[in-house]
Coordinates of C-alpha atoms in Angstrom, one line a residue:
Chain W
X1 CA 0.0 0.0 0.0
X2 CA 2.9 2.3 0.8
X3 CA 4.4 1.7 -2.6
X4 CA 1.1 2.5 -4.4
X5 CA 0.7 5.7 -2.4
X6 CA 4.3 6.7 -3.2
X7 CA 3.8 6.0 -7.0
X8 CA 0.6 7.9 -6.9
X9 CA 2.3 10.8 -5.1
X10 CA 5.1 10.8 -7.8
X11 CA 2.4 10.9 -10.5
X12 CA 0.5 13.8 -8.9
X13 CA 3.7 15.8 -8.3
X14 CA 4.8 15.1 -11.9
X15 CA 1.3 16.2 -13.2
X16 CA 1.4 19.4 -11.1
X17 CA 4.9 20.3 -12.4
X18 CA 3.9 19.5 -16.0
X19 CA 0.8 21.7 -15.8
X20 CA 3.0 24.4 -14.2
X21 CA 5.5 24.2 -17.1
X22 CA 2.6 24.4 -19.6
X23 CA 1.3 27.5 -17.7
X24 CA 4.8 29.0 -17.8
X25 CA 4.9 28.5 -21.5
X26 CA 1.7 30.5 -21.9
X27 CA 3.0 33.2 -19.6
X28 CA 6.3 33.5 -21.4
X29 CA 4.6 33.8 -24.8
X30 CA 2.1 36.3 -23.3
X31 CA 4.9 38.5 -21.9
X32 CA 7.0 38.3 -25.1
X33 CA 4.1 39.1 -27.4
X34 CA 2.7 41.8 -25.2
X35 CA 6.1 43.5 -25.0
X36 CA 6.7 43.3 -28.8
X37 CA 3.1 44.3 -29.6
X38 CA 2.3 41.0 -31.5
X39 CA -0.9 39.0 -31.0
X40 CA -1.1 36.6 -28.1
X41 CA -1.8 33.0 -28.9
X42 CA -5.0 31.3 -27.6
Chain S
X1 CA 52.2 -25.1 -24.6
X2 CA 48.8 -26.8 -24.8
X3 CA 45.7 -25.9 -26.8
X4 CA 43.9 -24.2 -23.9
X5 CA 46.8 -21.7 -23.4
X6 CA 47.3 -21.2 -27.2
X7 CA 43.7 -20.3 -28.1
X8 CA 42.5 -18.9 -24.8
X9 CA 39.1 -17.7 -26.0
X10 CA 38.2 -21.2 -26.8
X11 CA 40.3 -22.7 -24.0
X12 CA 38.5 -20.8 -21.3
X13 CA 35.2 -22.4 -22.4
X14 CA 36.5 -25.7 -21.2
X15 CA 37.8 -24.6 -17.8
X16 CA 34.8 -22.3 -16.8
X17 CA 31.7 -23.6 -15.1
X18 CA 29.5 -25.2 -17.8
X19 CA 26.6 -22.7 -17.3
X20 CA 29.0 -19.7 -17.8
X21 CA 30.5 -21.3 -20.9
X22 CA 27.0 -22.0 -22.2
X23 CA 25.9 -18.5 -21.5
X24 CA 28.9 -17.1 -23.4
X25 CA 28.0 -19.1 -26.4
X26 CA 24.3 -17.9 -26.1
X27 CA 25.5 -14.3 -25.9
X28 CA 27.8 -14.7 -28.9
X29 CA 24.8 -16.0 -30.9
X30 CA 22.6 -13.2 -29.5
X31 CA 25.2 -10.6 -30.6
X32 CA 25.1 -12.0 -34.1
X33 CA 21.3 -11.9 -34.0
X34 CA 21.3 -8.2 -32.8
X35 CA 23.6 -7.3 -35.7
X36 CA 21.3 -9.1 -38.1
X37 CA 18.1 -7.5 -36.7
X38 CA 19.9 -4.1 -36.8
X39 CA 20.8 -4.5 -40.4
X40 CA 17.2 -5.5 -41.2
X41 CA 16.1 -2.4 -39.3
X42 CA 13.8 -4.5 -37.2
X43 CA 15.7 -3.1 -34.2
X44 CA 17.5 0.3 -34.1
X45 CA 20.7 -0.2 -36.1
X46 CA 22.5 2.8 -34.5
X47 CA 22.5 1.0 -31.2
X48 CA 22.1 -2.7 -32.1
X49 CA 25.0 -3.1 -34.5
X50 CA 27.7 -1.8 -32.1
X51 CA 26.0 -3.5 -29.2
X52 CA 25.8 -6.9 -31.0
X53 CA 29.5 -6.7 -32.0
X54 CA 30.5 -5.7 -28.4
X55 CA 28.4 -8.5 -27.0
X56 CA 29.8 -11.2 -29.3
X57 CA 33.4 -10.0 -28.9
X58 CA 33.5 -9.7 -25.1
X59 CA 32.2 -13.2 -24.8
X60 CA 34.6 -14.6 -27.3
X61 CA 37.7 -12.7 -26.1
X62 CA 37.9 -14.3 -22.6
X63 CA 41.5 -15.1 -21.5
X64 CA 43.6 -16.1 -18.5
X65 CA 44.5 -12.8 -16.8
X66 CA 46.6 -14.7 -14.2
X67 CA 46.9 -18.2 -13.0
X68 CA 43.7 -18.0 -11.1
X69 CA 41.7 -15.3 -12.9
X70 CA 39.8 -15.4 -16.1
X71 CA 38.5 -12.2 -17.7
X72 CA 38.8 -9.8 -20.6
X73 CA 40.8 -6.7 -21.5
X74 CA 37.6 -4.7 -22.5
X75 CA 36.6 -3.1 -19.2
X76 CA 35.9 -3.8 -15.5
X77 CA 32.6 -2.2 -14.4
X78 CA 32.7 -3.1 -10.7
X79 CA 36.1 -1.8 -9.8
X80 CA 36.0 0.7 -6.8
X81 CA 39.5 0.7 -5.5
X82 CA 41.4 3.8 -6.9
X83 CA 44.8 2.1 -7.3
X84 CA 43.2 -0.9 -9.0
X85 CA 41.2 1.5 -11.3
X86 CA 44.4 3.3 -12.3
X87 CA 45.9 0.0 -13.3
X88 CA 42.9 -1.1 -15.2
X89 CA 42.7 2.3 -17.0
X90 CA 46.0 1.5 -18.5
X91 CA 45.1 -2.0 -19.6
X92 CA 41.4 -2.3 -20.5
X93 CA 40.8 -0.3 -23.7
X94 CA 37.2 0.7 -23.0
X95 CA 37.8 1.5 -19.4
X96 CA 38.5 5.3 -20.0
X97 CA 35.2 5.6 -21.9
X98 CA 33.3 3.7 -19.2
X99 CA 34.9 5.5 -16.2
X100 CA 35.0 9.0 -17.6
X101 CA 31.8 9.0 -19.8
X102 CA 29.5 6.2 -18.9
X103 CA 29.4 5.7 -15.1
X104 CA 29.0 9.5 -14.5
X105 CA 26.1 9.8 -16.9
X106 CA 28.0 12.1 -19.3
X107 CA 27.1 9.9 -22.3
X108 CA 23.4 10.2 -21.5
X109 CA 23.8 14.0 -21.3
X110 CA 25.6 14.1 -24.7
X111 CA 22.8 12.1 -26.2
X112 CA 20.3 14.5 -24.6
X113 CA 22.0 17.5 -26.0
X114 CA 21.7 15.9 -29.5
X115 CA 18.0 15.2 -28.9
X116 CA 17.7 18.9 -27.9
X117 CA 19.2 20.0 -31.2
X118 CA 16.9 17.8 -33.3
X119 CA 13.7 18.7 -31.3
X120 CA 11.6 21.6 -32.5
X121 CA 9.8 22.9 -29.4
X122 CA 7.5 25.1 -31.6
X123 CA 4.7 22.5 -31.5
X124 CA 5.1 22.3 -27.7
X125 CA 4.7 26.1 -27.4
X126 CA 1.6 26.0 -29.7
X127 CA -0.2 23.2 -27.8
X128 CA 1.4 23.2 -24.3
X129 CA -1.6 21.9 -22.3
X130 CA -2.7 19.3 -24.8
X131 CA 0.9 18.1 -25.1
X132 CA 1.5 17.9 -21.4
X133 CA -1.8 16.3 -20.6
X134 CA -1.2 13.5 -23.1
X135 CA 2.4 13.1 -22.1
X136 CA 1.4 12.7 -18.4
X137 CA -1.1 10.1 -19.3
X138 CA 1.6 8.3 -21.3
X139 CA 3.6 8.1 -18.1
X140 CA 1.2 5.5 -16.7
X141 CA 3.8 2.7 -17.0
X142 CA 6.5 4.9 -15.4
X143 CA 4.5 5.0 -12.1
X144 CA 2.3 1.9 -12.2
X145 CA 5.3 -0.4 -12.7
X146 CA 7.0 0.9 -9.5
X147 CA 4.8 -1.0 -6.9
X148 CA 4.7 -4.1 -9.1
X149 CA 8.5 -4.2 -9.4
X150 CA 9.0 -3.6 -5.6
X151 CA 6.5 -6.4 -4.9
X152 CA 8.6 -8.7 -7.1
X153 CA 11.6 -8.2 -4.9
X154 CA 13.4 -5.3 -6.5
X155 CA 14.7 -2.5 -4.2
X156 CA 13.1 0.9 -4.4
X157 CA 15.9 2.3 -6.5
X158 CA 15.8 -0.7 -8.9
X159 CA 12.0 -0.5 -9.1
X160 CA 12.2 3.2 -10.0
X161 CA 14.8 2.7 -12.7
X162 CA 12.8 -0.2 -14.2
X163 CA 9.7 1.9 -14.1
X164 CA 11.4 4.6 -16.1
X165 CA 11.6 2.1 -19.1
X166 CA 7.9 3.2 -19.4
X167 CA 9.1 6.7 -20.1
X168 CA 10.6 5.3 -23.3
X169 CA 13.7 7.5 -23.1
X170 CA 17.0 5.5 -23.2
X171 CA 19.3 8.2 -21.8
X172 CA 16.9 8.8 -18.9
X173 CA 16.8 5.1 -18.0
X174 CA 20.6 5.0 -18.2
X175 CA 20.9 8.1 -16.0
X176 CA 18.4 6.9 -13.4
X177 CA 19.8 3.4 -13.2
X178 CA 23.3 4.7 -12.7
X179 CA 22.1 6.8 -9.8
X180 CA 19.5 4.4 -8.3
X181 CA 20.4 0.9 -9.3
X182 CA 24.1 0.7 -9.9
X183 CA 24.2 -3.1 -9.6
X184 CA 21.5 -3.6 -12.2
X185 CA 22.1 -0.7 -14.6
X186 CA 23.5 -2.9 -17.4
X187 CA 20.5 -5.2 -17.7
X188 CA 18.0 -2.4 -17.1
X189 CA 19.6 -0.2 -19.8
X190 CA 19.9 -3.1 -22.3
X191 CA 16.3 -4.1 -21.8
X192 CA 15.2 -0.5 -22.2
X193 CA 17.1 -0.1 -25.5
X194 CA 15.9 -3.4 -26.8
X195 CA 12.3 -2.6 -26.1
X196 CA 12.5 0.9 -27.3
X197 CA 13.6 -0.5 -30.7
X198 CA 10.5 -2.6 -30.6
X199 CA 8.0 0.3 -30.1
X200 CA 8.1 1.0 -33.8
X201 CA 6.9 -2.5 -34.5
X202 CA 4.6 -3.0 -31.5
X203 CA 2.7 0.3 -30.9
X204 CA 0.9 0.3 -34.3
X205 CA -0.9 -2.9 -33.2
X206 CA -1.9 -1.3 -29.9
X207 CA -3.3 1.7 -31.7
X208 CA -5.3 -0.5 -34.2
X209 CA -6.5 -2.6 -31.3
X210 CA -7.7 0.3 -29.1
X211 CA -8.9 2.9 -31.5
X212 CA -11.6 2.2 -34.1
X213 CA -10.9 2.9 -37.7
X214 CA -13.4 5.8 -38.0
X215 CA -11.7 7.6 -35.0
X216 CA -8.2 7.0 -36.5
X217 CA -9.4 8.9 -39.6
X218 CA -10.6 12.0 -37.8
X219 CA -9.4 15.2 -39.5
X220 CA -8.7 17.9 -36.8
X221 CA -10.3 21.2 -37.7
X222 CA -8.4 24.1 -36.3
X223 CA -10.8 26.8 -35.1
X224 CA -8.3 29.3 -33.8
X225 CA -5.7 31.1 -35.7
X226 CA -2.4 30.3 -34.1
X227 CA 0.6 32.5 -34.7
X228 CA 3.9 30.9 -35.6
X229 CA 6.4 30.6 -32.8
X230 CA 9.5 32.6 -33.3
X231 CA 13.0 31.5 -32.4
X232 CA 13.2 34.2 -29.7
X233 CA 10.1 32.7 -28.0
X234 CA 11.5 29.2 -28.2
X235 CA 14.8 30.4 -26.7
X236 CA 13.0 32.2 -23.9
X237 CA 11.1 29.0 -23.1
X238 CA 14.3 27.0 -23.1
X239 CA 16.2 29.2 -20.6
X240 CA 13.2 29.7 -18.3
X241 CA 12.1 26.0 -18.3
X242 CA 15.7 24.9 -17.7
X243 CA 16.1 27.2 -14.7
X244 CA 12.7 26.3 -13.2
X245 CA 13.3 22.5 -13.6
X246 CA 16.9 22.8 -12.3
X247 CA 15.5 24.7 -9.3
X248 CA 12.9 22.1 -8.6
X249 CA 15.0 18.9 -9.3
X250 CA 18.7 19.7 -8.9
X251 CA 19.6 15.9 -9.0
X252 CA 18.4 15.7 -12.6
X253 CA 19.7 19.1 -13.6
X254 CA 22.4 17.7 -15.9
X255 CA 19.6 16.2 -18.1
X256 CA 17.6 19.4 -18.1
X257 CA 20.7 21.5 -19.0
X258 CA 21.7 19.2 -21.8
X259 CA 18.3 19.1 -23.4
X260 CA 17.5 22.8 -23.2
X261 CA 21.0 23.9 -24.1
X262 CA 20.9 21.7 -27.2
X263 CA 17.6 23.2 -28.1
X264 CA 18.8 26.7 -27.4
X265 CA 21.7 26.2 -29.7
X266 CA 19.3 25.1 -32.5
X267 CA 17.1 28.2 -31.9
X268 CA 20.1 30.6 -31.6
X269 CA 21.1 29.6 -35.2
X270 CA 24.6 28.7 -34.2
X271 CA 24.9 26.2 -37.0
X272 CA 28.5 25.1 -36.2
X273 CA 27.5 24.1 -32.7
X274 CA 24.3 22.6 -33.9
X275 CA 26.2 20.4 -36.4
X276 CA 28.8 19.6 -33.7
X277 CA 26.1 18.4 -31.2
X278 CA 24.1 16.5 -33.8
X279 CA 26.7 15.0 -36.1
X280 CA 29.5 14.5 -33.6
X281 CA 28.2 14.4 -30.0
X282 CA 24.9 12.6 -30.6
X283 CA 26.3 9.9 -33.0
X284 CA 29.6 9.4 -31.2
X285 CA 27.8 9.0 -27.9
X286 CA 25.1 6.7 -29.4
X287 CA 27.9 4.6 -31.0
X288 CA 29.9 4.4 -27.8
X289 CA 26.7 3.7 -25.7
X290 CA 25.8 0.7 -28.0
X291 CA 29.4 -0.6 -27.9
X292 CA 29.9 -0.2 -24.2
X293 CA 26.5 -1.8 -23.4
X294 CA 27.4 -4.7 -25.6
X295 CA 30.8 -5.1 -23.9
X296 CA 29.1 -5.0 -20.5
X297 CA 27.0 -8.1 -21.5
X298 CA 29.3 -10.7 -20.1
X299 CA 27.9 -14.1 -19.3
X300 CA 27.5 -13.4 -15.6
X301 CA 25.0 -10.6 -16.6
X302 CA 22.4 -12.9 -18.1
X303 CA 22.7 -15.5 -15.3
X304 CA 21.4 -12.9 -12.8
X305 CA 18.0 -14.3 -11.6
X306 CA 16.5 -10.8 -11.7
X307 CA 16.7 -10.7 -15.6
X308 CA 13.5 -12.6 -16.2
X309 CA 11.2 -10.4 -14.1
X310 CA 13.0 -7.4 -15.5
X311 CA 12.2 -8.5 -19.1
X312 CA 8.5 -8.9 -18.1
X313 CA 8.4 -5.5 -16.2
X314 CA 10.1 -3.7 -19.1
X315 CA 7.4 -4.7 -21.6
X316 CA 4.7 -4.1 -19.0
X317 CA 5.9 -0.6 -18.4
X318 CA 5.9 0.3 -22.1
X319 CA 2.5 -1.4 -22.6
X320 CA 1.0 0.6 -19.8
X321 CA 2.5 3.8 -21.1
X322 CA 1.1 3.2 -24.6
X323 CA -2.3 2.4 -23.0
X324 CA -2.1 5.6 -20.9
X325 CA -1.2 7.7 -23.9
X326 CA -4.2 6.4 -25.8
X327 CA -6.5 7.1 -22.8
X328 CA -5.0 10.6 -22.8
X329 CA -5.7 10.9 -26.5
X330 CA -9.4 9.9 -25.9
X331 CA -9.6 12.4 -23.0
X332 CA -8.5 15.3 -25.3
X333 CA -10.8 14.0 -27.9
X334 CA -13.7 14.4 -25.5
X335 CA -12.5 17.7 -24.1
X336 CA -12.3 19.1 -27.6
X337 CA -15.8 18.0 -28.5
X338 CA -14.6 15.1 -30.7
X339 CA -12.4 17.5 -32.7
X340 CA -9.2 15.6 -32.0
X341 CA -7.6 12.5 -33.3
X342 CA -7.0 10.1 -30.3
X343 CA -4.1 8.4 -32.2
X344 CA -2.0 11.4 -31.1
X345 CA -2.0 9.8 -27.6
X346 CA 0.5 7.2 -28.5
X347 CA 3.0 10.0 -29.3
X348 CA 3.0 11.0 -25.7
X349 CA 5.3 8.0 -25.1
X350 CA 8.5 10.0 -25.6
X351 CA 10.5 7.9 -28.0
X352 CA 11.4 10.9 -30.1
X353 CA 10.5 10.9 -33.0
X354 CA 9.5 7.3 -33.4
X355 CA 6.1 7.3 -31.7
X356 CA 5.1 10.6 -33.4
X357 CA 5.9 8.9 -36.7
X358 CA 3.9 5.8 -35.7
X359 CA 0.9 8.1 -34.9
X360 CA 1.0 9.8 -38.3
X361 CA 1.6 6.5 -40.2
X362 CA -1.4 4.9 -38.5
X363 CA -3.6 7.9 -39.4
X364 CA -2.3 7.7 -43.0
X365 CA -3.3 4.1 -43.2
X366 CA -6.9 5.3 -42.8
X367 CA -6.9 8.7 -44.6
X368 CA -4.4 10.8 -46.5
X369 CA -6.1 14.0 -45.5
X370 CA -5.5 14.0 -41.7
X371 CA -2.2 15.7 -40.7
X372 CA -1.6 15.2 -37.0
X373 CA 2.2 15.4 -36.9
X374 CA 2.3 18.8 -35.2
X375 CA 0.1 17.6 -32.4
X376 CA 2.0 14.4 -32.2
X377 CA 5.4 16.2 -32.0
X378 CA 4.0 18.4 -29.2
X379 CA 3.0 15.3 -27.2
X380 CA 6.3 13.6 -28.1
X381 CA 8.5 16.4 -26.9
X382 CA 6.3 17.1 -23.8
X383 CA 6.9 13.3 -23.2
X384 CA 10.6 14.0 -23.0
X385 CA 10.0 16.8 -20.5
X386 CA 7.6 14.8 -18.4
X387 CA 9.9 11.8 -18.3
X388 CA 12.8 14.1 -17.2
X389 CA 10.5 15.5 -14.5
X390 CA 9.6 12.0 -13.2
X391 CA 13.2 11.0 -13.4
X392 CA 14.0 14.1 -11.2
X393 CA 11.3 13.1 -8.8
X394 CA 12.4 9.5 -8.5
X395 CA 16.1 10.4 -8.2
X396 CA 15.2 13.0 -5.4
X397 CA 12.6 11.0 -3.5
X398 CA 13.7 7.3 -3.7
X399 CA 16.8 7.8 -1.6
X400 CA 14.6 9.2 1.1
X401 CA 12.4 6.1 1.3

C-alpha cells in the first residue's frame, strides 16, 4: 500500500509540475508578445 | 604449450563452469542476432550493430588474466579501489570511456544535447496543455510499474529505474539506473534499448486494437488562428524552463541543462555548434553507448536471476505507457468536442520521434487527409520533458524512502 501511495504521489507531483510548465509557456509567450506588440496565442 | 593456453578464447570455455560457458555461447549468438536485426532495421541499427558486436566480442575474447583469474581486456565495471582503477585504465581499452563518460552519466547527457538539437519545441509552445496532458497520461507505465517491481523483490531504486523504461527514453533510463540501481544498470539499460527499438513495430498494433478505424481517420479542424512561434520565443522558453526545472530537481539538472542547451543552440542559429552536437556528439555518444552496453553483456549478466522479471516488467511498463497515452488521446478528444484524433495519444510516449511517426503513419493508413504530426510532436517532446520531470522526482525521493 505504501508503494502504491508513493507511486501515486510521484504521479501527482509530476502532473502538477507539467501543468505548471505548460502555464509557464503561456506566460512566457504572453509577456514576449505583449512587449513586442504582437498578438497573443490562444 | 597446450591448446587451452594457445587459443584462450576457446580454451577458457573448457575450464569455466558449464553454465558460464554455455551463457557465453548464447551471448555470442545473441550478438550476431542483434547485428542481423539491426541490419534488417527490425531493431534500431544505430544501437544494435555496435551492441551486437561488443556482446559477441566480449564473450569470445575471454582469456587467462593470471593463474587464477579469467576475464577480458575490455573493461571492468565493478572496480571501486582507486589504485586498481588506475591499473585497469592502462590495460582495459574501453575503461576510460566507461569511467569518464559512462558511469558518471556524461554519455546520457551528450545524447540528450543531441536530442535537444533535433527537437523543435515550436509545437510544444503551440499546444502546451494538450501536449503535457497526453504526455502525463503516457507516463502511466512509469509509475504503475513501480509498486509491481517492488512487490517482485526489487529494491526501491531498482524499481524506480525499471519503471522509467515506461518513459521510453533511453538516456533517462541510463541516467536513473546509474544513480538508483548501480548493480542492475547494465541489464536495465539493455532491456530499455531493446524494447525501445520494438516500439516502432509493437505500438501500431496497440493503436489499431484500441482505436476504431473511424476515429483514427478524424481530420482535426483548427478553429483558432495560431501565430507561428519565433526562435526568440523558443529560446526564452528553453532558458526559463531549464532554470525552473533545475531549481525544482537539482539531481536531474544535468539532463535538463543538456536538453534545453541543445535546443537553445538550435534556436540561436549557431549552425556550427548545432552540427557539432548532432553530427559528432549525438552519433559518437550513441555509438559508444551501444558498444559499451554490448561489452558489458558478459555471461554473468544474463545469469542474474533478476533478468526474467526485468524483461516482463520492461514490456509491461511500455505497454501501460502506450495504453495511458491512448487514454489521454481519448480524453483530449472528449474535451475538444470530438475534434481531436486520439491516435496522437501514442506519441505521448516519448520515444522521439518514433512514436510521433507511428501516430502519423497509423492515421495515414486510414486517410491521407489528416495531418496530425504537429500535435504528435507536441505530445512527443512534452513526453521527453515529463519523463525528465519524473526522473528528477524519483532520483530525489527514492533515496529518502
